[in-house]
PDB file of C-alpha atoms (C1' of nucleotides) in Angstrom:
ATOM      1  CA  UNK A   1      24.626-115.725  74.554  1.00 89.00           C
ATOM      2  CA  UNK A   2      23.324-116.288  78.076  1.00 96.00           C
ATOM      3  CA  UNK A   3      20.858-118.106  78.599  1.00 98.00           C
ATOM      4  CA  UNK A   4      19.808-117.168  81.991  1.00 98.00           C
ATOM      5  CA  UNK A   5      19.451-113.653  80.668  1.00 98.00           C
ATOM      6  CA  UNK A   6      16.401-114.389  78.724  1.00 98.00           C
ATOM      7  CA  UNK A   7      14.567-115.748  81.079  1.00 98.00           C
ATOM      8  CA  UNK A   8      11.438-113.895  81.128  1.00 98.00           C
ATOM      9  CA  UNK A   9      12.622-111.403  78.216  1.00 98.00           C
ATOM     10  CA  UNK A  10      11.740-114.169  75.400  1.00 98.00           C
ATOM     11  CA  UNK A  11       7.569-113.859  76.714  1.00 98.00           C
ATOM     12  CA  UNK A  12       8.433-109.646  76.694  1.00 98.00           C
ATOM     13  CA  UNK A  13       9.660-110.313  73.120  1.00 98.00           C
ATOM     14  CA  UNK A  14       6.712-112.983  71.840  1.00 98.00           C
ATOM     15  CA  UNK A  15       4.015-110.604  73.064  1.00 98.00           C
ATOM     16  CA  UNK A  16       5.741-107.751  71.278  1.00 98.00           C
ATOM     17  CA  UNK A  17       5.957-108.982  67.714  1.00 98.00           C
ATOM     18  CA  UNK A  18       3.126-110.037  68.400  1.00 98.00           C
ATOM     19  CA  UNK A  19       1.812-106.993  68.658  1.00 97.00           C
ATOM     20  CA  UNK A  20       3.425-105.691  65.397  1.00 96.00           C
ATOM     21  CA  UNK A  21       1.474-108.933  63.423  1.00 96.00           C
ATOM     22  CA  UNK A  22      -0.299-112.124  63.703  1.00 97.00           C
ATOM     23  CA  UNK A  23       2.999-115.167  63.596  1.00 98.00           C
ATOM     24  CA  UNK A  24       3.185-118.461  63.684  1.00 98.00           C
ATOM     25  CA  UNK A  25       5.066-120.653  66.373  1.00 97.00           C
ATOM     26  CA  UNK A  26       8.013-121.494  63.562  1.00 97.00           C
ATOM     27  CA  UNK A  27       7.799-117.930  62.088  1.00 97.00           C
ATOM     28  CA  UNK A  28       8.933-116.701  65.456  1.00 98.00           C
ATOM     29  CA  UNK A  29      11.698-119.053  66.278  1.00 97.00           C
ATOM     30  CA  UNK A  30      13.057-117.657  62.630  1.00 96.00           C
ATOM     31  CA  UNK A  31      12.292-113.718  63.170  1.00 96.00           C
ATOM     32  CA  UNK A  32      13.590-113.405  66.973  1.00 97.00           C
ATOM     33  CA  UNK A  33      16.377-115.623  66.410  1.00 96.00           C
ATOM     34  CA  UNK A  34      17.939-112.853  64.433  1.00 95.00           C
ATOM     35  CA  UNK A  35      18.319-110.860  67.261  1.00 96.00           C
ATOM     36  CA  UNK A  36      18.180-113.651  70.401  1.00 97.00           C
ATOM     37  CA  UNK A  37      18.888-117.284  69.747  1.00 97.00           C
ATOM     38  CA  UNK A  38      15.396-119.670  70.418  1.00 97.00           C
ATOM     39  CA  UNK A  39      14.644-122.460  70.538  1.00 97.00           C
ATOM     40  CA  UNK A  40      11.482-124.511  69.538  1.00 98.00           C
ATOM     41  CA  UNK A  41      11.823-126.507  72.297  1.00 97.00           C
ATOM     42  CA  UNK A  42      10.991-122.682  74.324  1.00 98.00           C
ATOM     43  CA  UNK A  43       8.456-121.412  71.682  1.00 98.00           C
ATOM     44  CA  UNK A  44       5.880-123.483  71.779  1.00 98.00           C
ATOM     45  CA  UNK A  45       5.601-124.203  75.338  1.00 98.00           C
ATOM     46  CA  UNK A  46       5.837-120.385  75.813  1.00 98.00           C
ATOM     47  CA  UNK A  47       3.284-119.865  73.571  1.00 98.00           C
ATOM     48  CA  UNK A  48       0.700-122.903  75.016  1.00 98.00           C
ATOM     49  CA  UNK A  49       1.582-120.460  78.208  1.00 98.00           C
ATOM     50  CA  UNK A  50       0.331-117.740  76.977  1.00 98.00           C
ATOM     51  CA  UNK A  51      -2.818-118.981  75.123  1.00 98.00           C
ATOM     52  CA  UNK A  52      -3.479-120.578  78.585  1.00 97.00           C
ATOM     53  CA  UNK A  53      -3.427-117.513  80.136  1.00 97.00           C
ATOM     54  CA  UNK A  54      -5.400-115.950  77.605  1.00 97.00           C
ATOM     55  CA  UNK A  55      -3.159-113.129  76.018  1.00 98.00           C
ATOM     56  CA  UNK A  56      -3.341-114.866  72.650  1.00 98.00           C
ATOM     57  CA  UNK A  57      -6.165-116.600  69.987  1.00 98.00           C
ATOM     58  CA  UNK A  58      -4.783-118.810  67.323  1.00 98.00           C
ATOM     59  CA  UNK A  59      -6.440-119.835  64.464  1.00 97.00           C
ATOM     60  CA  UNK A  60      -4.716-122.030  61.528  1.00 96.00           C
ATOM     61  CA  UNK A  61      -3.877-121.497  58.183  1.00 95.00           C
ATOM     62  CA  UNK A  62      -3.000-124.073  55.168  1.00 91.00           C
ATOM     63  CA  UNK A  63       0.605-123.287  53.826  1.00 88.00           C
ATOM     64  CA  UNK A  64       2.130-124.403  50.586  1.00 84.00           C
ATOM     65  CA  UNK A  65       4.518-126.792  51.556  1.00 82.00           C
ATOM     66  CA  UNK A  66       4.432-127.628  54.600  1.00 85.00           C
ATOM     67  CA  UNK A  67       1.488-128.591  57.267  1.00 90.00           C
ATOM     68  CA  UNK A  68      -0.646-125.919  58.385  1.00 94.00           C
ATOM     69  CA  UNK A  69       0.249-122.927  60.402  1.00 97.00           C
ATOM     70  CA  UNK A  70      -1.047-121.910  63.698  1.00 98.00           C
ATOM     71  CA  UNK A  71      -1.189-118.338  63.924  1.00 98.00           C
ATOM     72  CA  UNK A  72      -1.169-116.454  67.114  1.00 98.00           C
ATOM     73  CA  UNK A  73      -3.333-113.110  67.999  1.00 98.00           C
ATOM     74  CA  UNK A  74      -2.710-110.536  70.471  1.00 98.00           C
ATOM     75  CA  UNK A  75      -5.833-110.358  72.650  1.00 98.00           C
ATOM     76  CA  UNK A  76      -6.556-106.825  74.562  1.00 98.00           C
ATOM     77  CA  UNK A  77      -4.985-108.836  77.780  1.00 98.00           C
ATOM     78  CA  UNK A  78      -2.162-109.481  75.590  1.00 98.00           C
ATOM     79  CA  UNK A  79      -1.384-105.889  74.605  1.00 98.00           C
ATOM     80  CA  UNK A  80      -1.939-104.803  78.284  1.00 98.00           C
ATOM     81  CA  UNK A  81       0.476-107.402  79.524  1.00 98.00           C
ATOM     82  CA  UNK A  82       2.650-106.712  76.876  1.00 98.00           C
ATOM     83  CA  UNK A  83       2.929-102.445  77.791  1.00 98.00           C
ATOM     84  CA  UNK A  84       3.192-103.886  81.583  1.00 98.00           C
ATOM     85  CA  UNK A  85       5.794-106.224  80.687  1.00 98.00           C
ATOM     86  CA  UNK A  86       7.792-103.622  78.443  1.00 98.00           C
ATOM     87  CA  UNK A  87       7.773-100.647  81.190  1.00 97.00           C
ATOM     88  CA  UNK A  88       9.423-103.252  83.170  1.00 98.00           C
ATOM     89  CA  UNK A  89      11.837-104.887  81.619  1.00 98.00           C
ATOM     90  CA  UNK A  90      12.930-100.603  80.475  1.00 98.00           C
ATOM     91  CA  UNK A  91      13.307 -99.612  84.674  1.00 98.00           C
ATOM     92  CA  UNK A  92      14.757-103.294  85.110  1.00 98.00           C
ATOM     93  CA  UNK A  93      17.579-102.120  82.418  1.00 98.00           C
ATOM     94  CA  UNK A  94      18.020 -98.843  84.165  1.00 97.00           C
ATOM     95  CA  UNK A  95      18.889-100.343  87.472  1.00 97.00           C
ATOM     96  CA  UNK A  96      21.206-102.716  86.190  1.00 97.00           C
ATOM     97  CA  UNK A  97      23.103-100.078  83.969  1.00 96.00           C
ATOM     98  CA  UNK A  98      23.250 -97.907  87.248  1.00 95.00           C
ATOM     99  CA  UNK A  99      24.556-100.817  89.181  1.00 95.00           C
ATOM    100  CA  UNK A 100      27.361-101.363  86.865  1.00 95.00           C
ATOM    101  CA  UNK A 101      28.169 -98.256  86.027  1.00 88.00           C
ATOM    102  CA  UNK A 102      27.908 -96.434  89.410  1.00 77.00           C
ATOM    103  CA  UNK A 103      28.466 -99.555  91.366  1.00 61.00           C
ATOM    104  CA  UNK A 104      25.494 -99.148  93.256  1.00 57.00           C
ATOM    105  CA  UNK A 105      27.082 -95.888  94.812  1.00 56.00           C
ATOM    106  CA  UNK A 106      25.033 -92.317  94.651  1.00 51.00           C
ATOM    107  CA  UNK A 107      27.726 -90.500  92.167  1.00 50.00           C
TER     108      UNK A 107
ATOM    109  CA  UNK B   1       9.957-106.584  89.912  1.00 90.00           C
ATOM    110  CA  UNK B   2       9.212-109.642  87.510  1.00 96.00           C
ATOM    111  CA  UNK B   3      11.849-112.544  89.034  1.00 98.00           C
ATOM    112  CA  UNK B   4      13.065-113.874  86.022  1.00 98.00           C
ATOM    113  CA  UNK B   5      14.524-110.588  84.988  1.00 98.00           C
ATOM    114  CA  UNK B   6      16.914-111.397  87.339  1.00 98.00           C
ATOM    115  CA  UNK B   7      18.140-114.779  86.526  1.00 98.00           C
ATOM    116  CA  UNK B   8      22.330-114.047  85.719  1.00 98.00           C
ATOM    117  CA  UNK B   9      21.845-110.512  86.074  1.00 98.00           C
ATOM    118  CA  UNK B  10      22.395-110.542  89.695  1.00 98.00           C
ATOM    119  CA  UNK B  11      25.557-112.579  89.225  1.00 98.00           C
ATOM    120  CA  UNK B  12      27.142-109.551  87.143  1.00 98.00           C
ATOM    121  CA  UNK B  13      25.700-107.084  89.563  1.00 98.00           C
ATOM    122  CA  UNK B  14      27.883-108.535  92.404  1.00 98.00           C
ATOM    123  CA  UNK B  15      30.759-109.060  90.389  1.00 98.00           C
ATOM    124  CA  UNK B  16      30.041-105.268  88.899  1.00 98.00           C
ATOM    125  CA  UNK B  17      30.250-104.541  92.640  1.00 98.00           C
ATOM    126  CA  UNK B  18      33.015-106.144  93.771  1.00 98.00           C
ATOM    127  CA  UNK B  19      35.056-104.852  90.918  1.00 97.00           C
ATOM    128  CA  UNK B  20      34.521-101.229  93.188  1.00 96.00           C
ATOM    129  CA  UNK B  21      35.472-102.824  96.362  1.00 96.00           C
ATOM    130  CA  UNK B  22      35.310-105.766  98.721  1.00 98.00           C
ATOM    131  CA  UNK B  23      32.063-106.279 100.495  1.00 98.00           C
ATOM    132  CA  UNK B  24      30.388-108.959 102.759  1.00 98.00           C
ATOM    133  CA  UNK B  25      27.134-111.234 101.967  1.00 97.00           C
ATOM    134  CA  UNK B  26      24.825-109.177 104.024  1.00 97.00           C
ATOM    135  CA  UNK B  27      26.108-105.789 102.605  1.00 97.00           C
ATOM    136  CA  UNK B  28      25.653-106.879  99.171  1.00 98.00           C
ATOM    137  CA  UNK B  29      22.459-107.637  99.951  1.00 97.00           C
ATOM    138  CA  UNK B  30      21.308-104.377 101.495  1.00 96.00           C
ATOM    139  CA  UNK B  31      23.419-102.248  98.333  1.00 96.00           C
ATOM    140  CA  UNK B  32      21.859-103.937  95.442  1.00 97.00           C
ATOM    141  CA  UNK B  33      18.518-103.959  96.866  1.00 96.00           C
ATOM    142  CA  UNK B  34      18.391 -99.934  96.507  1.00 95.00           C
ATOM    143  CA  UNK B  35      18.437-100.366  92.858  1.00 96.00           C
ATOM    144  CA  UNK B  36      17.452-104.577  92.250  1.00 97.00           C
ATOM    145  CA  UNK B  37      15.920-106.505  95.212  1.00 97.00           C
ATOM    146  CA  UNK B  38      17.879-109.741  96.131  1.00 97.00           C
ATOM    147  CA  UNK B  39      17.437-111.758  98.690  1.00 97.00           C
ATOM    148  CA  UNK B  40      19.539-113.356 101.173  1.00 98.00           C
ATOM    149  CA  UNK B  41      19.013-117.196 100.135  1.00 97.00           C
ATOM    150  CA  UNK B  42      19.701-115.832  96.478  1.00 98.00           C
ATOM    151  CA  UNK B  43      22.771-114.270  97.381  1.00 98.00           C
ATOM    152  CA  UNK B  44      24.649-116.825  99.558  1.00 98.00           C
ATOM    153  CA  UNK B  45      24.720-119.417  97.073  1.00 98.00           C
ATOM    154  CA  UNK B  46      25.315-117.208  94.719  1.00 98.00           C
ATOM    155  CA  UNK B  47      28.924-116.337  96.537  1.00 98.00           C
ATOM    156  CA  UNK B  48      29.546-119.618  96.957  1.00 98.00           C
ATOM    157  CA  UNK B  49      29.594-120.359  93.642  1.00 98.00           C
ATOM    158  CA  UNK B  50      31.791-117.148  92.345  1.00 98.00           C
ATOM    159  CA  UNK B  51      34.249-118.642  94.916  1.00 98.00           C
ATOM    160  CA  UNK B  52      34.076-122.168  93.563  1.00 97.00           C
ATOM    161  CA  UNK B  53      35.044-120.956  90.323  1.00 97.00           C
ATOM    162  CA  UNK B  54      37.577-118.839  91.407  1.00 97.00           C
ATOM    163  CA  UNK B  55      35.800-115.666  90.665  1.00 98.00           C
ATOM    164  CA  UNK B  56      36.247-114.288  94.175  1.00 98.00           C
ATOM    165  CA  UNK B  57      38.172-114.620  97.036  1.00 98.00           C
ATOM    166  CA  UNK B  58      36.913-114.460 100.563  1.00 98.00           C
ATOM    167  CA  UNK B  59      38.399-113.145 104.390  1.00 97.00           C
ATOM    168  CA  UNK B  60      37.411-112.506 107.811  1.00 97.00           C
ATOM    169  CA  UNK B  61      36.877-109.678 109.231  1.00 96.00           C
ATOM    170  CA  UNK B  62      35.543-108.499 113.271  1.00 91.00           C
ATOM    171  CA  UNK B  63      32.499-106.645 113.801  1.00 89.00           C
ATOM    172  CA  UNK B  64      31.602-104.830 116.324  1.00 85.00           C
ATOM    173  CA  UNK B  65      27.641-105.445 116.706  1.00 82.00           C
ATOM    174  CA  UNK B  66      27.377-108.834 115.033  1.00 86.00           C
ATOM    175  CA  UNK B  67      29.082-111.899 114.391  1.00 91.00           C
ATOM    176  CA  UNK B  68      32.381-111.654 111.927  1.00 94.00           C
ATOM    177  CA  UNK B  69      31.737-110.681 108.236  1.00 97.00           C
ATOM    178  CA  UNK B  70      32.858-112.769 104.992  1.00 98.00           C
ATOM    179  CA  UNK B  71      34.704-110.247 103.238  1.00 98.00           C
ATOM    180  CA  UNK B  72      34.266-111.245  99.184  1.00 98.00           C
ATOM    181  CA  UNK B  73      37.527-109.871  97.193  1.00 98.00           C
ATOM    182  CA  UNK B  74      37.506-110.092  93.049  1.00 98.00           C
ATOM    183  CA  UNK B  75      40.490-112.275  91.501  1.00 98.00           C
ATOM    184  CA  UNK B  76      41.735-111.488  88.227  1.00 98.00           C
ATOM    185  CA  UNK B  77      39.110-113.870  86.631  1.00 98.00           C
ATOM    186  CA  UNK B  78      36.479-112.710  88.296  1.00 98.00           C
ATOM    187  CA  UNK B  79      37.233-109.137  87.514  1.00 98.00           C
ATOM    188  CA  UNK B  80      37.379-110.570  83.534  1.00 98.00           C
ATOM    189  CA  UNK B  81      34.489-112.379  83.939  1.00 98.00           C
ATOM    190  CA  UNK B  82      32.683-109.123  85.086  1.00 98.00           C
ATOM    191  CA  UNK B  83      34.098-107.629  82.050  1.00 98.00           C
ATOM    192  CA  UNK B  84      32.620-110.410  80.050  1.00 98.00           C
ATOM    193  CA  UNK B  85      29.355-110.289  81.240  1.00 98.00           C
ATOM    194  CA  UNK B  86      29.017-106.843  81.265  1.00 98.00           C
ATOM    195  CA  UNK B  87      30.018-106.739  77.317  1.00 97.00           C
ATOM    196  CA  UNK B  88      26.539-109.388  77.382  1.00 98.00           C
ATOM    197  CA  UNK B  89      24.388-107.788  78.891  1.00 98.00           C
ATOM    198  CA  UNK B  90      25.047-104.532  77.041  1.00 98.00           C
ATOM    199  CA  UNK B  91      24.643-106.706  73.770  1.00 98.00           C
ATOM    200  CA  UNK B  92      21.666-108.348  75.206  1.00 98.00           C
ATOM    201  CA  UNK B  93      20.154-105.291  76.285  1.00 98.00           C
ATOM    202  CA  UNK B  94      20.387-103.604  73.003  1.00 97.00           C
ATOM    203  CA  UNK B  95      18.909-106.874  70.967  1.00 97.00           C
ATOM    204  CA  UNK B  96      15.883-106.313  73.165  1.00 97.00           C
ATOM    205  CA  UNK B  97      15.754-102.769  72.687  1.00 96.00           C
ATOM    206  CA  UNK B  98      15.671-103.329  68.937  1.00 95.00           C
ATOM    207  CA  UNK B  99      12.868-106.253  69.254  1.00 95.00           C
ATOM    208  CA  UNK B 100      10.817-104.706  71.588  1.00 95.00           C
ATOM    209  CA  UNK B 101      11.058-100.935  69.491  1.00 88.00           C
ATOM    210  CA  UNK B 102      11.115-102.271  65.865  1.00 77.00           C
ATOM    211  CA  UNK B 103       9.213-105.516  66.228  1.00 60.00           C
ATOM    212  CA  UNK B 104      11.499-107.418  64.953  1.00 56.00           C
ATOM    213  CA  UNK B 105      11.539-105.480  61.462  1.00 55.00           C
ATOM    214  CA  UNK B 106      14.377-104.022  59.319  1.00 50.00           C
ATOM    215  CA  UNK B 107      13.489-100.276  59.816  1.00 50.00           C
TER     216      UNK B 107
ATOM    217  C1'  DC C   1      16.219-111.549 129.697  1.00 85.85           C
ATOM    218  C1'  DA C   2      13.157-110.788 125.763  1.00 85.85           C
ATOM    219  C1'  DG C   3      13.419-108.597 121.406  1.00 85.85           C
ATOM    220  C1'  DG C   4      15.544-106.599 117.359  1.00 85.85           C
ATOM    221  C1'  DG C   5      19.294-105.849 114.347  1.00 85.85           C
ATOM    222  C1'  DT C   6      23.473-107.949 112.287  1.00 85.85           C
ATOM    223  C1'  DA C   7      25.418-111.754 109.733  1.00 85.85           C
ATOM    224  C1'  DC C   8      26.096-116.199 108.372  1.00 85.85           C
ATOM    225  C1'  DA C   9      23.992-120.482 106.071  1.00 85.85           C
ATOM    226  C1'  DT C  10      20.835-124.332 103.952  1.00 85.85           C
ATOM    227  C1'  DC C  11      16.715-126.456 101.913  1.00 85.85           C
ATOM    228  C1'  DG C  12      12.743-127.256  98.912  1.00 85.85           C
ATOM    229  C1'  DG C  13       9.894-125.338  95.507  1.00 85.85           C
ATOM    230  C1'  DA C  14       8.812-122.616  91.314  1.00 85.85           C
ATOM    231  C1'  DA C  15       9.802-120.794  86.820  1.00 85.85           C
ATOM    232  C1'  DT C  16      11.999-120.943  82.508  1.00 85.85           C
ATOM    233  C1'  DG C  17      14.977-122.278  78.582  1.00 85.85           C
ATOM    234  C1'  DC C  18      17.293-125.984  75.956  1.00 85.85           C
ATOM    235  C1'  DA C  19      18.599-130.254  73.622  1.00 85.85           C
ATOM    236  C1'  DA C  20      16.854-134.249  72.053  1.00 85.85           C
ATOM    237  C1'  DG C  21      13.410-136.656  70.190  1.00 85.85           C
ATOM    238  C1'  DG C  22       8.918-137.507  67.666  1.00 85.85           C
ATOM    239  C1'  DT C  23       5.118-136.696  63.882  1.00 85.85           C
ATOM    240  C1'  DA C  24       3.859-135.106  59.150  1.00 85.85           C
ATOM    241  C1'  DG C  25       3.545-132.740  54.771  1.00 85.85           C
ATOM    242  C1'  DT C  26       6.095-130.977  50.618  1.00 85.85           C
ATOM    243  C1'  DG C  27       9.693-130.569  47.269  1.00 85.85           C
ATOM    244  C1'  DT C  28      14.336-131.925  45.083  1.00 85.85           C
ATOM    245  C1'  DG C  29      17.985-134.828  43.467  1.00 85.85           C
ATOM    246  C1'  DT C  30      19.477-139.291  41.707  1.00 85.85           C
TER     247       DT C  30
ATOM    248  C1'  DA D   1      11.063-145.168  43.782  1.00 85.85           C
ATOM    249  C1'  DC D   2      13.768-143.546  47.548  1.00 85.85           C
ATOM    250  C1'  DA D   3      16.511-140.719  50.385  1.00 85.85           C
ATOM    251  C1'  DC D   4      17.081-136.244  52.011  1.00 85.85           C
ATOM    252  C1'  DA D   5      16.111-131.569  53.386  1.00 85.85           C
ATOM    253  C1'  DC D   6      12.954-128.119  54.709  1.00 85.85           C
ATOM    254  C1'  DT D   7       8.745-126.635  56.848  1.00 85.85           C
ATOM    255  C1'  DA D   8       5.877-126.879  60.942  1.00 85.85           C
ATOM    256  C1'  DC D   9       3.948-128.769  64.739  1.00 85.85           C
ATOM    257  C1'  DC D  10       4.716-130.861  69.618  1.00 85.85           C
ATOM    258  C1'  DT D  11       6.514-133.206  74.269  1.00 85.85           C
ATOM    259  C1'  DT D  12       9.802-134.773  77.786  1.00 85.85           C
ATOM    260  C1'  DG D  13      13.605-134.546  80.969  1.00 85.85           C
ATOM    261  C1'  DC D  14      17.348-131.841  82.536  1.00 85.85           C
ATOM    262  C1'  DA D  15      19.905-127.762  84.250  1.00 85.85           C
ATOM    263  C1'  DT D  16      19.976-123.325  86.176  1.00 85.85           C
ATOM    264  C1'  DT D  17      18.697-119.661  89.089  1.00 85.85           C
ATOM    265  C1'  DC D  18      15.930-117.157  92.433  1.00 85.85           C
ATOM    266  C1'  DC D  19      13.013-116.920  96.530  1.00 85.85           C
ATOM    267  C1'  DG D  20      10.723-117.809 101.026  1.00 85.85           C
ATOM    268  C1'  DA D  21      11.179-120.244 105.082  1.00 85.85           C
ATOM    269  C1'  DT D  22      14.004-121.678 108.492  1.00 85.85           C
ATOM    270  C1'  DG D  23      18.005-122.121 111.493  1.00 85.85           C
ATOM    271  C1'  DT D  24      22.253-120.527 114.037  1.00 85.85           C
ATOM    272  C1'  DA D  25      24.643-117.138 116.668  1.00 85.85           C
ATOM    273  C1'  DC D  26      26.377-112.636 118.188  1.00 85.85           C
ATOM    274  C1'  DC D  27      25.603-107.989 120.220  1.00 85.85           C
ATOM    275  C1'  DC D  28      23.019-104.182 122.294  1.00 85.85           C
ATOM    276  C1'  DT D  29      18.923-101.935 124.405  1.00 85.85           C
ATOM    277  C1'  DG D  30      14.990-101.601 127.305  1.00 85.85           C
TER     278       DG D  30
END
DNA sequence: CAGGGTACATCGGAATGCAAGGTAGTGTGT
DNA sequence: ACACACTACCTTGCATTCCGATGTACCCTG
């Protein structure tokens, strides 16, 4: 998979689970991996990012084996960035399926 | 437009591009703007690397009104490679799609 | 002959993802 | 008791790519 093409997705795809449930850092490396390869070496910085800019609230949890979770909350910023993000990244995908399909041409 | 949607992407859309027919630098930059803004410091390096790995081939060509244009020709491995990374990106784009809509979930 | 469009190019900075490495707690096999 | 694997957190340095700024040079128009 390339990499470069996630570049800016993977945030697009945090703040969306996100927005489906409350996960923790490890939970999401596991549940997006499924469908894009990442890495916790990207998931946690990305999500110290994004506490940072204040689109999520965390708050831990004990687990059965293991050490505690830190779970991660969409705040309202969150979900607004999150729509933002989404109805980009949709006309971003249009262009580029234009572009290779009609080669950039008006056909 | 959110930069880091752009990171590879661009890279296919000139290949995508070139696979219709040849064009120069400058051109390329004024036809994929329409649809995905790039720059001229993006896309000069970014030639000069499809040529280092043999992706593309290059010629001179007169002008009238302005110095000589770099004409940028696909070789049969770039025209692959555009086949290639096409067949990504379509991938890509539908793993996204399927995050982004279902969360993540089996629906 | 100044200014704008064409057309090439390079450089430094910013953003992001990854592999590698580190810290701990819990459970399993021998 | 001890090693190992899994869970779960985190940081650091590196590679890649894109952009804005800047520079060169040609041609035409006013």
């Amino acid at each position: 998979m390339n990499i470069q093409f996630k570049k800016g997705v993977l945030e697009l795809c945090v703040l969306s689970t996100l927005s489906h449930k409350d996960c923790y850092g490890y939970e999401l490396v596991q549940t997006l991996s499924a469908d894009i390869k990442i890495s916790e070496g990207t998931i946690y910085p990305l999500l110290r990012r994004l506490k940072n800019d204040g689109y999520v609230e965390t708050y831990l949890q004990e687990s059965s084996g293991g050490p505690p979770r830190k779970y991660y909350k969409l705040t309202q910023e969150g979900a607004a960035m999150e729509a933002s993000l989404q109805d980009e990244w949709k006309r971003f995908a249009r262009a580029v399926e234009h572009l290779i399909e009609g080669g950039g041409l008006h056909e």
